[in-house]
Amino acid sequence: KALEKISLILSEIAKYLAVISTGTMWLVTCYAVFIRYLLRNSPVWSDELCRYALVWLTFYGGAVALRNRSLANMNLLVNLIPPKPRKWFNIVVSILGLALLAAFTIWAAQLVGSRSVQIQKTPAMGIPLSVVYSCLPLGLGLMALQQLCLILHDIFTDPYELAGEITEVTEGDAV
């Protein structure tokens, strides 16, 4: 329960960060278009800021989508399996996904901490690349935490109840 509450709070924070990233991209793009076409001047930093905001949005949005089970998946054949074995099949697949996310999080943390990243700065804005790349371990770590919460939820939930959740999501997505 405590882990799920932490997961929910972090997911809400990630939603707000995603909204801030989206808003930043929108505002900077509007500003850049205005400056470029009306004043015939192009801000050199606008493309770079939008690019990095999109990267951050991708990782935080991915964590939110993972928690909501909104990521694309191919479950046509899996849904043909009876609920009880399907539950355990999905748990095994989720554990493999968690292992992959954990490995990527460790790799990303090593990348951010590496000397080659620490000494570099972005070309237009002069932001340290470690700040830009920090979205990798943070976003992937958040995804790993969300995946762990989903695994625990699935383990302790009745398989027929899980089958109903999957059906509801599938029917809702089809509309």
PDB file of N, CA and C in Angstrom, residues 24-25 27-33 36-37 42-55 122-125 127 132:
ATOM      1  N   THR A  24       6.090  24.421 -22.173  1.00  0.00           N
ATOM      2  CA  THR A  24       7.355  25.062 -22.551  1.00  0.00           C
ATOM      3  C   THR A  24       7.579  24.950 -24.050  1.00  0.00           C
ATOM      4  N   MET A  25       7.365  23.747 -24.593  1.00  0.00           N
ATOM      5  CA  MET A  25       7.544  23.573 -26.040  1.00  0.00           C
ATOM      6  C   MET A  25       6.602  24.477 -26.820  1.00  0.00           C
ATOM      7  N   LEU A  27       5.078  27.338 -25.844  1.00  0.00           N
ATOM      8  CA  LEU A  27       5.437  28.755 -25.698  1.00  0.00           C
ATOM      9  C   LEU A  27       6.697  29.112 -26.486  1.00  0.00           C
ATOM     10  N   VAL A  28       7.711  28.279 -26.381  1.00  0.00           N
ATOM     11  CA  VAL A  28       8.973  28.566 -27.071  1.00  0.00           C
ATOM     12  C   VAL A  28       8.786  28.495 -28.580  1.00  0.00           C
ATOM     13  N   THR A  29       7.994  27.534 -29.055  1.00  0.00           N
ATOM     14  CA  THR A  29       7.739  27.441 -30.492  1.00  0.00           C
ATOM     15  C   THR A  29       6.990  28.666 -30.995  1.00  0.00           C
ATOM     16  N   CYS A  30       5.966  29.096 -30.263  1.00  0.00           N
ATOM     17  CA  CYS A  30       5.223  30.310 -30.659  1.00  0.00           C
ATOM     18  C   CYS A  30       6.147  31.527 -30.665  1.00  0.00           C
ATOM     19  N   TYR A  31       6.972  31.643 -29.643  1.00  0.00           N
ATOM     20  CA  TYR A  31       7.916  32.758 -29.569  1.00  0.00           C
ATOM     21  C   TYR A  31       8.888  32.714 -30.751  1.00  0.00           C
ATOM     22  N   ALA A  32       9.429  31.539 -31.043  1.00  0.00           N
ATOM     23  CA  ALA A  32      10.398  31.403 -32.129  1.00  0.00           C
ATOM     24  C   ALA A  32       9.762  31.740 -33.479  1.00  0.00           C
ATOM     25  N   VAL A  33       8.531  31.290 -33.689  1.00  0.00           N
ATOM     26  CA  VAL A  33       7.842  31.595 -34.949  1.00  0.00           C
ATOM     27  C   VAL A  33       7.609  33.101 -35.057  1.00  0.00           C
ATOM     28  N   ARG A  36      10.981  34.774 -35.698  1.00  0.00           N
ATOM     29  CA  ARG A  36      11.545  34.406 -36.994  1.00  0.00           C
ATOM     30  C   ARG A  36      10.820  35.096 -38.148  1.00  0.00           C
ATOM     31  N   TYR A  37       9.502  35.112 -38.123  1.00  0.00           N
ATOM     32  CA  TYR A  37       8.764  35.611 -39.278  1.00  0.00           C
ATOM     33  C   TYR A  37       8.386  37.087 -39.197  1.00  0.00           C
ATOM     34  N   SER A  42      16.153  34.831 -35.709  1.00  0.00           N
ATOM     35  CA  SER A  42      15.892  33.479 -35.236  1.00  0.00           C
ATOM     36  C   SER A  42      16.648  33.218 -33.933  1.00  0.00           C
ATOM     37  N   PRO A  43      15.927  32.904 -32.839  1.00  0.00           N
ATOM     38  CA  PRO A  43      16.643  32.587 -31.597  1.00  0.00           C
ATOM     39  C   PRO A  43      17.349  31.236 -31.734  1.00  0.00           C
ATOM     40  N   VAL A  44      18.615  31.204 -31.428  1.00  0.00           N
ATOM     41  CA  VAL A  44      19.398  29.984 -31.630  1.00  0.00           C
ATOM     42  C   VAL A  44      19.081  28.909 -30.587  1.00  0.00           C
ATOM     43  N   TRP A  45      18.547  29.304 -29.464  1.00  0.00           N
ATOM     44  CA  TRP A  45      18.320  28.372 -28.370  1.00  0.00           C
ATOM     45  C   TRP A  45      16.963  27.682 -28.424  1.00  0.00           C
ATOM     46  N   SER A  46      16.023  28.178 -29.227  1.00  0.00           N
ATOM     47  CA  SER A  46      14.644  27.680 -29.171  1.00  0.00           C
ATOM     48  C   SER A  46      14.522  26.220 -29.611  1.00  0.00           C
ATOM     49  N   ASP A  47      15.164  25.856 -30.701  1.00  0.00           N
ATOM     50  CA  ASP A  47      15.086  24.465 -31.171  1.00  0.00           C
ATOM     51  C   ASP A  47      15.679  23.510 -30.144  1.00  0.00           C
ATOM     52  N   GLU A  48      16.782  23.918 -29.566  1.00  0.00           N
ATOM     53  CA  GLU A  48      17.452  23.073 -28.584  1.00  0.00           C
ATOM     54  C   GLU A  48      16.580  22.878 -27.341  1.00  0.00           C
ATOM     55  N   LEU A  49      15.979  23.949 -26.853  1.00  0.00           N
ATOM     56  CA  LEU A  49      15.124  23.846 -25.673  1.00  0.00           C
ATOM     57  C   LEU A  49      13.912  22.960 -25.950  1.00  0.00           C
ATOM     58  N   CYS A  50      13.292  23.130 -27.109  1.00  0.00           N
ATOM     59  CA  CYS A  50      12.139  22.284 -27.465  1.00  0.00           C
ATOM     60  C   CYS A  50      12.540  20.820 -27.576  1.00  0.00           C
ATOM     61  N   ARG A  51      13.683  20.568 -28.147  1.00  0.00           N
ATOM     62  CA  ARG A  51      14.168  19.191 -28.291  1.00  0.00           C
ATOM     63  C   ARG A  51      14.361  18.533 -26.926  1.00  0.00           C
ATOM     64  N   TYR A  52      14.993  19.245 -25.997  1.00  0.00           N
ATOM     65  CA  TYR A  52      15.240  18.670 -24.675  1.00  0.00           C
ATOM     66  C   TYR A  52      13.949  18.549 -23.871  1.00  0.00           C
ATOM     67  N   ALA A  53      13.027  19.490 -24.043  1.00  0.00           N
ATOM     68  CA  ALA A  53      11.730  19.390 -23.360  1.00  0.00           C
ATOM     69  C   ALA A  53      10.963  18.164 -23.862  1.00  0.00           C
ATOM     70  N   LEU A  54      11.070  17.875 -25.146  1.00  0.00           N
ATOM     71  CA  LEU A  54      10.407  16.695 -25.707  1.00  0.00           C
ATOM     72  C   LEU A  54      11.008  15.407 -25.161  1.00  0.00           C
ATOM     73  N   VAL A  55      12.320  15.382 -25.013  1.00  0.00           N
ATOM     74  CA  VAL A  55      12.973  14.192 -24.456  1.00  0.00           C
ATOM     75  C   VAL A  55      12.507  13.964 -23.016  1.00  0.00           C
ATOM     76  N   THR A 122      25.610  21.942 -23.818  1.00  0.00           N
ATOM     77  CA  THR A 122      24.827  22.014 -25.049  1.00  0.00           C
ATOM     78  C   THR A 122      25.331  23.187 -25.886  1.00  0.00           C
ATOM     79  N   PRO A 123      25.258  23.086 -27.211  1.00  0.00           N
ATOM     80  CA  PRO A 123      25.838  24.115 -28.074  1.00  0.00           C
ATOM     81  C   PRO A 123      25.181  25.491 -27.958  1.00  0.00           C
ATOM     82  N   ALA A 124      23.865  25.558 -27.951  1.00  0.00           N
ATOM     83  CA  ALA A 124      23.195  26.860 -28.002  1.00  0.00           C
ATOM     84  C   ALA A 124      22.971  27.484 -26.627  1.00  0.00           C
ATOM     85  N   MET A 125      22.564  26.687 -25.657  1.00  0.00           N
ATOM     86  CA  MET A 125      22.210  27.247 -24.355  1.00  0.00           C
ATOM     87  C   MET A 125      23.310  27.112 -23.316  1.00  0.00           C
ATOM     88  N   ILE A 127      23.928  24.547 -21.421  1.00  0.00           N
ATOM     89  CA  ILE A 127      23.508  23.743 -20.263  1.00  0.00           C
ATOM     90  C   ILE A 127      24.409  22.503 -20.201  1.00  0.00           C
ATOM     91  N   VAL A 132      20.773  17.603 -18.993  1.00  0.00           N
ATOM     92  CA  VAL A 132      19.895  17.122 -20.067  1.00  0.00           C
ATOM     93  C   VAL A 132      19.721  15.609 -19.959  1.00  0.00           C
TER      94      VAL A 132
END
